CSV table of C-alpha atoms in Angstrom, one decimal:
chain,number,residue,atom,x,y,z
S,51,UNK,CA,-34.9,-61.6,24.4
S,52,UNK,CA,-35.4,-58.8,26.9
S,53,UNK,CA,-33.2,-55.7,26.4
S,54,UNK,CA,-29.7,-55.7,27.8
S,55,UNK,CA,-30.5,-52.8,30.1
S,56,UNK,CA,-33.5,-54.6,31.6
S,57,UNK,CA,-33.8,-56.7,34.7
S,58,UNK,CA,-34.0,-60.1,33.3
S,59,UNK,CA,-30.4,-61.1,33.3
S,60,UNK,CA,-28.4,-60.2,36.4
S,61,UNK,CA,-25.1,-59.5,34.8
S,62,UNK,CA,-24.2,-56.8,37.3
S,63,UNK,CA,-24.8,-58.8,40.4
S,64,UNK,CA,-22.6,-57.1,43.0
S,65,UNK,CA,-22.1,-53.6,44.3
S,66,UNK,CA,-19.3,-51.7,42.7
S,67,UNK,CA,-17.0,-48.9,43.5
S,68,UNK,CA,-18.5,-45.9,41.6
S,69,UNK,CA,-15.2,-44.1,41.4
S,70,UNK,CA,-15.0,-40.3,41.8
S,71,UNK,CA,-18.2,-38.4,42.2
S,72,UNK,CA,-19.2,-36.4,39.2
S,73,UNK,CA,-21.9,-33.7,39.6
S,74,UNK,CA,-24.7,-34.1,37.1
S,75,UNK,CA,-24.1,-30.6,35.8
S,76,UNK,CA,-20.6,-31.5,34.8
S,77,UNK,CA,-21.8,-34.1,32.3
S,78,UNK,CA,-21.4,-32.9,28.8
S,79,UNK,CA,-24.5,-31.9,27.0
S,80,UNK,CA,-25.5,-34.1,24.1
S,81,UNK,CA,-24.2,-32.7,20.8
S,82,UNK,CA,-26.7,-31.6,18.2
S,83,UNK,CA,-27.5,-34.2,15.6
S,84,UNK,CA,-26.8,-31.6,13.0
S,85,UNK,CA,-23.3,-31.0,14.2
S,86,UNK,CA,-20.9,-31.5,11.4
S,87,UNK,CA,-18.1,-34.1,11.5
S,88,UNK,CA,-15.1,-33.9,9.3
S,89,UNK,CA,-15.1,-36.4,6.4
S,90,UNK,CA,-11.3,-36.7,6.7
S,91,UNK,CA,-10.2,-39.9,8.5
S,92,UNK,CA,-9.2,-39.0,12.1
S,93,UNK,CA,-6.2,-40.5,13.9
S,94,UNK,CA,-7.8,-41.0,17.3
S,95,UNK,CA,-11.2,-42.2,18.5
S,96,UNK,CA,-12.9,-39.4,20.4
S,97,UNK,CA,-15.9,-39.3,22.7
S,98,UNK,CA,-17.3,-36.1,21.0
S,99,UNK,CA,-17.3,-37.6,17.5
S,100,UNK,CA,-18.7,-40.9,18.7
S,101,UNK,CA,-21.6,-39.2,20.4
S,102,UNK,CA,-22.3,-36.9,17.5
S,103,UNK,CA,-22.3,-39.7,14.9
S,104,UNK,CA,-24.4,-41.9,17.2
S,105,UNK,CA,-27.1,-39.2,17.6
S,106,UNK,CA,-27.1,-38.6,13.9
S,107,UNK,CA,-27.8,-42.4,13.5
S,108,UNK,CA,-30.8,-42.1,15.7
S,109,UNK,CA,-29.6,-42.8,19.2
S,110,UNK,CA,-30.3,-40.7,22.3
S,111,UNK,CA,-26.9,-41.0,23.9
S,112,UNK,CA,-23.6,-42.8,23.4
S,113,UNK,CA,-20.1,-43.2,24.9
S,114,UNK,CA,-16.9,-45.2,24.2
S,115,UNK,CA,-14.8,-47.2,26.5
S,116,UNK,CA,-11.2,-48.4,26.0
S,117,UNK,CA,-10.3,-52.1,26.5
S,118,UNK,CA,-9.4,-53.2,28.9
S,119,UNK,CA,-11.0,-50.6,31.1
S,120,UNK,CA,-10.2,-50.4,34.9
S,121,UNK,CA,-13.2,-52.5,35.9
S,122,UNK,CA,-12.7,-55.3,33.3
S,123,UNK,CA,-11.3,-57.9,35.7
S,124,UNK,CA,-13.9,-57.1,38.4
S,125,UNK,CA,-16.7,-57.4,35.8
S,126,UNK,CA,-15.4,-60.7,34.5
S,127,UNK,CA,-15.2,-62.1,38.0
S,128,UNK,CA,-18.8,-61.0,38.8
S,129,UNK,CA,-20.1,-62.6,35.6
S,130,UNK,CA,-18.3,-65.8,36.5
S,131,UNK,CA,-19.9,-65.8,40.0
S,132,UNK,CA,-23.3,-65.2,38.4
S,133,UNK,CA,-22.9,-68.3,36.2
S,134,UNK,CA,-21.4,-70.4,38.9
S,135,UNK,CA,-24.3,-69.6,41.2
S,136,UNK,CA,-26.8,-71.1,38.7
S,137,UNK,CA,-28.6,-67.7,38.4
S,138,UNK,CA,-28.6,-68.0,34.6
S,139,UNK,CA,-31.0,-70.9,34.7
S,140,UNK,CA,-31.6,-72.5,31.3
S,141,UNK,CA,-29.9,-69.6,29.4
S,142,UNK,CA,-27.0,-71.8,28.4
S,143,UNK,CA,-25.8,-69.3,25.8
S,144,UNK,CA,-24.6,-67.1,28.7
S,145,UNK,CA,-22.5,-69.9,30.1
S,146,UNK,CA,-20.7,-70.8,26.8
S,147,UNK,CA,-16.9,-71.2,27.3
S,148,UNK,CA,-14.1,-71.4,24.8
S,149,UNK,CA,-11.7,-74.3,24.4
S,150,UNK,CA,-9.6,-73.1,27.4
S,151,UNK,CA,-12.7,-73.1,29.6
S,152,UNK,CA,-13.0,-69.3,29.8
S,153,UNK,CA,-16.5,-67.8,29.7
S,154,UNK,CA,-16.9,-66.2,26.3
S,155,UNK,CA,-19.1,-63.3,27.6
S,156,UNK,CA,-16.9,-62.5,30.6
S,157,UNK,CA,-14.5,-60.4,28.6
S,158,UNK,CA,-15.1,-59.2,25.0
S,159,UNK,CA,-11.4,-59.8,24.2
S,160,UNK,CA,-11.9,-63.5,24.6
S,161,UNK,CA,-13.9,-63.9,21.4
S,162,UNK,CA,-12.3,-60.8,19.8
S,163,UNK,CA,-8.6,-60.4,20.7
S,164,UNK,CA,-8.4,-57.5,18.3
S,165,UNK,CA,-11.0,-55.4,20.2
S,166,UNK,CA,-9.6,-52.2,21.6
S,167,UNK,CA,-12.8,-50.2,22.3
S,168,UNK,CA,-16.6,-50.6,22.7
S,169,UNK,CA,-19.1,-47.9,21.6
S,170,UNK,CA,-22.3,-48.1,23.6
S,171,UNK,CA,-25.4,-46.4,22.3
S,172,UNK,CA,-28.7,-45.8,24.1
S,173,UNK,CA,-32.2,-45.7,22.5
S,174,UNK,CA,-35.2,-45.1,24.7
S,175,UNK,CA,-38.5,-46.9,24.8
S,176,UNK,CA,-40.2,-44.5,27.2
S,177,UNK,CA,-43.8,-43.7,26.4
S,178,UNK,CA,-46.8,-41.9,28.0
S,179,UNK,CA,-48.7,-45.2,28.5
S,180,UNK,CA,-49.6,-46.3,32.0
S,181,UNK,CA,-47.1,-48.1,34.2
S,182,UNK,CA,-47.6,-51.8,35.1
S,183,UNK,CA,-48.0,-50.7,38.7
S,184,UNK,CA,-51.0,-48.4,37.9
S,185,UNK,CA,-54.6,-49.6,38.7
S,186,UNK,CA,-55.9,-51.8,35.9
S,187,UNK,CA,-58.8,-54.1,35.2
S,188,UNK,CA,-58.4,-57.7,36.7
S,189,UNK,CA,-58.9,-59.0,33.1
S,190,UNK,CA,-55.9,-57.0,31.8
S,191,UNK,CA,-52.6,-58.7,31.3
S,192,UNK,CA,-49.2,-57.0,31.0
S,193,UNK,CA,-46.6,-57.1,28.2
S,194,UNK,CA,-43.3,-55.5,29.0
S,195,UNK,CA,-43.1,-51.9,27.8
S,196,UNK,CA,-40.1,-52.6,25.5
S,197,UNK,CA,-42.1,-55.2,23.5
S,198,UNK,CA,-45.0,-52.8,22.5
S,199,UNK,CA,-43.0,-51.7,19.4
S,200,UNK,CA,-44.6,-51.2,16.0
S,201,UNK,CA,-44.2,-49.5,12.7
S,202,UNK,CA,-46.5,-48.2,10.0
S,203,UNK,CA,-47.3,-50.3,7.0
S,204,UNK,CA,-44.7,-49.7,4.4
S,205,UNK,CA,-45.5,-48.6,0.8
S,206,UNK,CA,-46.1,-51.7,-1.3
S,207,UNK,CA,-46.3,-54.0,1.8
S,208,UNK,CA,-49.3,-56.3,1.7
S,209,UNK,CA,-51.8,-56.3,4.6
S,210,UNK,CA,-51.7,-59.6,6.5
S,211,UNK,CA,-54.9,-61.7,6.3
S,212,UNK,CA,-57.3,-60.4,8.8
S,213,UNK,CA,-55.1,-57.4,9.6
S,214,UNK,CA,-56.1,-53.7,9.8
S,215,UNK,CA,-54.2,-51.4,7.4
S,216,UNK,CA,-54.3,-48.6,9.9
S,217,UNK,CA,-52.8,-50.7,12.7
S,218,UNK,CA,-49.1,-50.6,13.4
S,219,UNK,CA,-47.2,-53.7,12.2
S,220,UNK,CA,-45.0,-55.6,14.7
S,221,UNK,CA,-41.4,-54.4,14.9
S,222,UNK,CA,-38.4,-55.7,16.8
S,223,UNK,CA,-35.9,-53.4,18.5
S,224,UNK,CA,-33.1,-55.8,17.6
S,225,UNK,CA,-33.6,-55.0,13.9
S,226,UNK,CA,-34.4,-51.4,14.3
S,227,UNK,CA,-31.3,-50.7,16.4
S,228,UNK,CA,-29.0,-52.9,14.3
S,229,UNK,CA,-29.9,-50.7,11.3
S,230,UNK,CA,-28.9,-47.6,13.3
S,231,UNK,CA,-25.7,-49.3,14.3
S,232,UNK,CA,-24.9,-50.0,10.7
S,233,UNK,CA,-25.4,-46.3,9.9
S,234,UNK,CA,-23.1,-45.4,12.8
S,235,UNK,CA,-20.5,-48.0,11.6
S,236,UNK,CA,-20.5,-46.5,8.1
S,237,UNK,CA,-20.1,-43.0,9.5
S,238,UNK,CA,-17.3,-44.1,11.7
S,239,UNK,CA,-15.4,-45.5,8.7
S,240,UNK,CA,-15.7,-42.2,7.0
S,241,UNK,CA,-14.5,-40.4,10.1
S,242,UNK,CA,-11.7,-42.8,11.2
S,243,UNK,CA,-10.8,-44.9,8.2
S,244,UNK,CA,-10.9,-48.7,8.1
S,245,UNK,CA,-11.2,-50.8,11.2
S,246,UNK,CA,-12.4,-54.2,12.5
S,247,UNK,CA,-15.8,-54.2,14.1
S,248,UNK,CA,-18.8,-56.2,15.3
S,249,UNK,CA,-22.3,-54.7,15.9
S,250,UNK,CA,-24.7,-56.3,18.4
S,251,UNK,CA,-28.1,-55.6,19.9
S,252,UNK,CA,-28.5,-58.2,22.7
S,253,UNK,CA,-27.1,-60.9,20.5
S,254,UNK,CA,-23.3,-60.8,21.0
S,255,UNK,CA,-20.9,-62.0,23.7
S,256,UNK,CA,-21.0,-58.6,25.5
S,257,UNK,CA,-22.1,-57.7,29.0
S,258,UNK,CA,-23.7,-54.5,27.7
S,259,UNK,CA,-24.5,-52.9,31.0
S,260,UNK,CA,-20.9,-53.3,32.3
S,261,UNK,CA,-19.7,-51.6,29.1
S,262,UNK,CA,-22.3,-48.8,29.4
S,263,UNK,CA,-21.3,-48.1,33.0
S,264,UNK,CA,-17.7,-47.9,32.0
S,265,UNK,CA,-18.6,-45.6,29.1
S,266,UNK,CA,-20.1,-43.1,31.6
S,267,UNK,CA,-23.7,-43.8,30.6
S,268,UNK,CA,-25.1,-44.5,34.0
S,269,UNK,CA,-24.7,-46.6,37.2
S,270,UNK,CA,-25.9,-50.1,38.1
S,271,UNK,CA,-29.1,-49.9,40.1
S,272,UNK,CA,-30.0,-52.2,43.0
S,273,UNK,CA,-32.4,-53.9,40.5
S,274,UNK,CA,-29.3,-54.6,38.3
S,275,UNK,CA,-30.6,-52.3,35.5
S,276,UNK,CA,-28.4,-49.5,34.0
S,277,UNK,CA,-29.8,-46.2,35.2
S,278,UNK,CA,-29.0,-43.0,33.3
S,279,UNK,CA,-29.5,-39.8,35.5
S,280,UNK,CA,-32.0,-38.3,33.0
S,281,UNK,CA,-33.1,-41.1,30.8
S,282,UNK,CA,-33.7,-43.6,33.6
S,283,UNK,CA,-33.6,-47.3,32.8
S,284,UNK,CA,-36.2,-47.5,30.0
S,285,UNK,CA,-33.4,-47.8,27.4
S,286,UNK,CA,-32.1,-50.3,24.9
S,287,UNK,CA,-28.3,-50.8,24.7
S,288,UNK,CA,-26.6,-51.3,21.4
S,289,UNK,CA,-22.9,-51.9,21.0
S,290,UNK,CA,-20.2,-51.6,18.4
S,291,UNK,CA,-17.0,-53.4,19.2
S,292,UNK,CA,-14.1,-51.9,17.3
S,293,UNK,CA,-10.3,-52.2,16.8
S,294,UNK,CA,-10.0,-48.4,17.2
S,295,UNK,CA,-8.0,-47.2,20.2
S,296,UNK,CA,-9.4,-44.7,22.6
S,297,UNK,CA,-6.8,-42.3,24.0
S,298,UNK,CA,-6.4,-42.3,27.8
S,299,UNK,CA,-7.5,-38.7,28.1
S,300,UNK,CA,-10.8,-39.7,26.4
S,301,UNK,CA,-11.8,-42.1,29.1
S,302,UNK,CA,-15.4,-41.3,30.3
S,303,UNK,CA,-16.0,-40.0,33.8
S,304,UNK,CA,-17.9,-42.5,36.0
S,305,UNK,CA,-21.4,-41.6,37.2
S,306,UNK,CA,-21.6,-42.5,40.8
S,307,UNK,CA,-24.3,-44.9,42.3
S,308,UNK,CA,-27.3,-42.7,43.2
S,309,UNK,CA,-29.6,-45.3,44.6
S,310,UNK,CA,-28.7,-44.3,48.1
S,311,UNK,CA,-30.8,-46.0,50.8
S,312,UNK,CA,-33.8,-46.6,48.4
S,313,UNK,CA,-34.9,-50.2,48.1
S,314,UNK,CA,-38.2,-49.9,46.4
S,315,UNK,CA,-37.2,-52.3,43.6
S,316,UNK,CA,-36.2,-55.0,46.0
S,317,UNK,CA,-39.4,-54.6,48.1
S,318,UNK,CA,-41.6,-54.6,45.0
S,319,UNK,CA,-40.3,-57.7,43.3
S,320,UNK,CA,-43.1,-60.2,43.6
S,321,UNK,CA,-41.0,-63.3,43.2
S,322,UNK,CA,-38.0,-62.3,45.3
S,323,UNK,CA,-35.6,-62.4,42.3
S,324,UNK,CA,-33.6,-59.5,43.7
S,325,UNK,CA,-32.1,-61.5,46.5
S,326,UNK,CA,-30.1,-58.5,47.8
S,327,UNK,CA,-29.1,-55.1,46.4
S,328,UNK,CA,-27.3,-55.4,43.1
S,329,UNK,CA,-27.8,-59.2,43.0
S,330,UNK,CA,-30.4,-61.1,41.0
S,331,UNK,CA,-31.3,-64.7,40.7
S,332,UNK,CA,-32.6,-64.6,37.2
S,333,UNK,CA,-34.4,-68.0,37.6
S,334,UNK,CA,-36.9,-66.2,39.9
S,335,UNK,CA,-37.3,-63.2,37.6
S,336,UNK,CA,-40.7,-62.9,35.9
S,337,UNK,CA,-39.0,-61.8,32.7
S,338,UNK,CA,-37.0,-65.0,32.6
S,339,UNK,CA,-39.9,-67.2,33.6
S,340,UNK,CA,-42.3,-65.8,31.0
S,341,UNK,CA,-39.9,-65.5,28.1
S,342,UNK,CA,-36.7,-67.5,28.4
S,343,UNK,CA,-38.0,-70.5,30.4
S,344,UNK,CA,-39.8,-73.0,28.2
S,345,UNK,CA,-40.9,-75.6,30.7
S,346,UNK,CA,-43.3,-75.7,33.6
S,347,UNK,CA,-43.1,-72.9,36.1
S,348,UNK,CA,-42.7,-73.7,39.8
S,349,UNK,CA,-46.1,-73.4,41.6
S,350,UNK,CA,-44.3,-71.3,44.3
S,351,UNK,CA,-43.6,-68.6,41.8
S,352,UNK,CA,-46.9,-68.5,39.9
S,353,UNK,CA,-48.8,-66.3,42.3
S,354,UNK,CA,-46.0,-63.7,42.2
S,355,UNK,CA,-46.2,-63.6,38.4
S,356,UNK,CA,-49.6,-61.9,38.8
S,357,UNK,CA,-50.9,-60.5,35.4
S,358,UNK,CA,-47.5,-60.4,33.7
S,359,UNK,CA,-47.8,-62.5,30.5
S,360,UNK,CA,-44.6,-61.3,28.8
S,361,UNK,CA,-41.7,-59.8,30.8
S,362,UNK,CA,-42.0,-57.5,33.8
S,363,UNK,CA,-41.5,-53.8,34.4
S,364,UNK,CA,-42.3,-53.7,38.1
S,365,UNK,CA,-38.8,-53.0,39.5
S,366,UNK,CA,-38.3,-50.3,36.9
S,367,UNK,CA,-41.8,-48.7,37.3
S,368,UNK,CA,-41.3,-48.2,41.0
S,369,UNK,CA,-37.8,-46.6,40.6
S,370,UNK,CA,-37.7,-42.9,41.5
S,371,UNK,CA,-35.2,-42.3,38.7
S,372,UNK,CA,-37.8,-43.4,36.1
S,373,UNK,CA,-40.3,-41.0,37.7
S,374,UNK,CA,-37.8,-38.3,36.8
S,375,UNK,CA,-37.3,-39.8,33.4
S,376,UNK,CA,-41.0,-39.8,32.8
S,377,UNK,CA,-40.9,-36.0,33.0
S,378,UNK,CA,-37.6,-35.4,31.2
S,379,UNK,CA,-36.9,-38.3,28.8
S,380,UNK,CA,-37.9,-37.9,25.1
S,381,UNK,CA,-41.0,-39.9,24.0
S,382,UNK,CA,-40.2,-42.4,21.2
S,383,UNK,CA,-41.0,-40.8,17.8
S,384,UNK,CA,-43.8,-42.4,15.9
S,385,UNK,CA,-41.7,-42.8,12.8
S,386,UNK,CA,-38.8,-44.5,14.6
S,387,UNK,CA,-40.0,-48.1,14.2
S,388,UNK,CA,-40.5,-48.3,18.0
S,389,UNK,CA,-43.9,-46.7,18.3
S,390,UNK,CA,-46.3,-48.0,20.9
S,391,UNK,CA,-49.0,-50.5,19.7
S,392,UNK,CA,-52.0,-49.5,21.8
S,393,UNK,CA,-53.6,-52.9,21.7
S,394,UNK,CA,-50.5,-54.3,23.6
S,395,UNK,CA,-50.9,-51.9,26.6
S,396,UNK,CA,-52.9,-53.7,29.3
S,397,UNK,CA,-54.2,-56.3,26.8
S,398,UNK,CA,-57.4,-58.1,27.5
S,399,UNK,CA,-56.7,-61.7,28.6
S,400,UNK,CA,-59.9,-63.0,26.8
S,401,UNK,CA,-58.7,-61.5,23.5
S,402,UNK,CA,-55.2,-63.0,23.8
S,403,UNK,CA,-56.6,-66.4,24.9
S,404,UNK,CA,-58.8,-66.5,21.9
S,405,UNK,CA,-55.9,-66.3,19.5
S,406,UNK,CA,-55.0,-69.3,17.4
S,407,UNK,CA,-51.5,-70.0,16.1
S,408,UNK,CA,-52.1,-68.1,12.8
S,409,UNK,CA,-53.4,-65.1,14.8
S,410,UNK,CA,-50.4,-65.2,17.0
S,411,UNK,CA,-48.1,-65.1,14.0
S,412,UNK,CA,-50.0,-62.3,12.4
S,413,UNK,CA,-49.9,-60.2,15.5
S,414,UNK,CA,-46.4,-61.0,16.8
S,415,UNK,CA,-44.2,-62.2,13.9
S,416,UNK,CA,-41.5,-59.5,13.9
S,417,UNK,CA,-42.2,-58.6,17.5
S,418,UNK,CA,-40.2,-59.4,20.6
S,419,UNK,CA,-43.3,-61.2,22.0
S,420,UNK,CA,-42.8,-64.0,19.5
S,421,UNK,CA,-39.8,-65.2,21.5
S,422,UNK,CA,-42.1,-66.6,24.1
S,423,UNK,CA,-43.8,-68.7,21.5
S,424,UNK,CA,-47.5,-69.5,21.1
S,425,UNK,CA,-47.4,-72.3,23.7
S,426,UNK,CA,-45.4,-70.2,26.1
S,427,UNK,CA,-47.8,-67.2,25.8
S,428,UNK,CA,-50.8,-69.5,26.6
S,429,UNK,CA,-49.0,-70.9,29.6
S,430,UNK,CA,-48.4,-67.4,30.9
S,431,UNK,CA,-52.1,-66.4,30.1
S,432,UNK,CA,-53.3,-69.4,32.2
S,433,UNK,CA,-51.3,-68.2,35.1
S,434,UNK,CA,-52.6,-64.7,34.8
S,435,UNK,CA,-56.1,-66.0,34.6
S,436,UNK,CA,-55.7,-68.0,37.8
S,437,UNK,CA,-54.3,-64.9,39.5
S,438,UNK,CA,-57.2,-62.8,38.3
S,439,UNK,CA,-59.7,-65.0,40.4
S,440,UNK,CA,-62.3,-64.4,37.6
S,441,UNK,CA,-64.4,-67.5,37.2
S,442,UNK,CA,-65.4,-66.5,33.7
S,443,UNK,CA,-62.0,-68.0,32.7
S,444,UNK,CA,-63.0,-71.4,34.0
S,445,UNK,CA,-64.2,-72.9,30.7
S,446,UNK,CA,-61.1,-71.8,28.8
S,447,UNK,CA,-58.8,-73.1,31.5
S,448,UNK,CA,-60.6,-76.5,31.5
S,449,UNK,CA,-60.1,-76.7,27.8
S,450,UNK,CA,-56.4,-76.0,28.2
S,451,UNK,CA,-56.1,-78.3,31.2
S,452,UNK,CA,-56.8,-81.4,29.1
S,453,UNK,CA,-58.9,-84.5,29.6
S,454,UNK,CA,-60.1,-85.5,33.1
S,455,UNK,CA,-59.3,-82.1,34.6
S,456,UNK,CA,-62.8,-82.1,36.0
S,457,UNK,CA,-62.6,-85.6,37.5
S,458,UNK,CA,-64.9,-86.1,40.4
S,459,UNK,CA,-67.0,-83.0,39.5
S,460,UNK,CA,-64.1,-80.9,40.8
S,461,UNK,CA,-62.5,-78.9,37.9
S,462,UNK,CA,-59.6,-77.9,40.2
S,463,UNK,CA,-58.6,-81.5,41.0
S,464,UNK,CA,-55.3,-82.8,39.7
S,465,UNK,CA,-55.3,-85.6,37.1
S,466,UNK,CA,-54.0,-88.7,39.0
S,467,UNK,CA,-53.0,-90.5,35.8
S,468,UNK,CA,-49.3,-91.0,34.9
S,469,UNK,CA,-49.6,-88.9,31.7
S,470,UNK,CA,-47.0,-86.2,31.5
S,471,UNK,CA,-48.6,-82.8,31.5
S,472,UNK,CA,-47.5,-80.0,29.2
S,473,UNK,CA,-46.5,-76.7,30.8
S,474,UNK,CA,-49.8,-75.3,29.6
S,475,UNK,CA,-51.8,-78.1,31.1
S,476,UNK,CA,-50.0,-77.8,34.4
S,477,UNK,CA,-50.5,-74.0,34.4
S,478,UNK,CA,-54.2,-74.3,33.6
S,479,UNK,CA,-54.8,-76.9,36.4
S,480,UNK,CA,-53.0,-74.6,38.9
S,481,UNK,CA,-55.1,-71.7,37.7
S,482,UNK,CA,-58.3,-73.8,38.2
S,483,UNK,CA,-57.3,-74.5,41.7
S,484,UNK,CA,-56.9,-70.7,42.3
S,485,UNK,CA,-60.4,-70.1,41.0
S,486,UNK,CA,-61.8,-73.0,43.1
S,487,UNK,CA,-65.5,-72.3,43.8
S,488,UNK,CA,-65.1,-68.7,44.8
S,489,UNK,CA,-64.0,-67.0,41.6
S,490,UNK,CA,-65.5,-63.6,41.2
S,491,UNK,CA,-68.1,-63.2,38.4
S,492,UNK,CA,-67.0,-60.1,36.5
């Protein structure tokens, strides 16, 4: 699924009281990854040790928050409102309740009564590749930046049939960051002794962005993303839930909301998913539609999807804080397992449309893109082809549209039979209608 810091799920769907203003220069500098930590078990959980150990494990930044923190009840209420409003769409895992009818994800202490603190770690996926909002060929699709990740071929690893040994292999941030969390967890046991814990990367009953905000790692932007003042919002969030207490004097200082009067993200959202500042209807979000939603996509939303075939970066790419991050934030190291696969940046629609199921598995098995599924990716490609207005896609779309899509010598005409169309067929027929007889020959 999309990363917890991204726009897809509107967990933080209301404005919040940012608390006391904290000047950016008062934020503590990140500790050196080489800073030594005592191997003798400590009595109390401390922010400095957490941050040092997290950086040694490969994260860019980290913080800890005690449970319950001052905003716990408010965050639980907002999550309840998000679910009650139907904004989660078909993501039923978000609406799971316990036997008492309490939303499991609203408060981490519901599934884990022993939890006394959450460690939140940031890992960046910033790269020097173009933004989704930059000029591009009309035949280019867009895959969300976080899903470009790859890794070098490992010693002794066989090359997939038809694969290039020099090409990066697919990697999934879930696995890469979970490994780092396990390293952090081991170091924590050395530093603090035994404790109960759970490690999650977008897979647990945690509202990660709420925890990250409470841990002093940023504020909730109007696009519902967590924004760090120097790292922006191009970050993964990984959490370690622990039974370790955090002393009151170790509570993180809140970073105030710095969005000001800016509303670039709201104005740029093509499908109107950001229905007001800090509030999202995920059922209109392109990330939800192209990844989580398995069925047919509403015709009223297809034009807004544009060339996005997996996820969406628009509300982040227009954010001024990410423009700052593009100058200051570290570029992901090539050996981190999260390197950019060049072929996934502005990928050619023809190339992706030519893939068969086996090709899809070879290219995306182990990649976040696989979550959309082969049929889902083709559905998304059909919509992007229709939005391109390039008539060279007509033959492919007619193939996907199924029998009788060209009835009456009009390839855009709907099949009047009672046969239930698949999401791909429906998308292809919509795309043919967009091409009509005026598609550009390019």
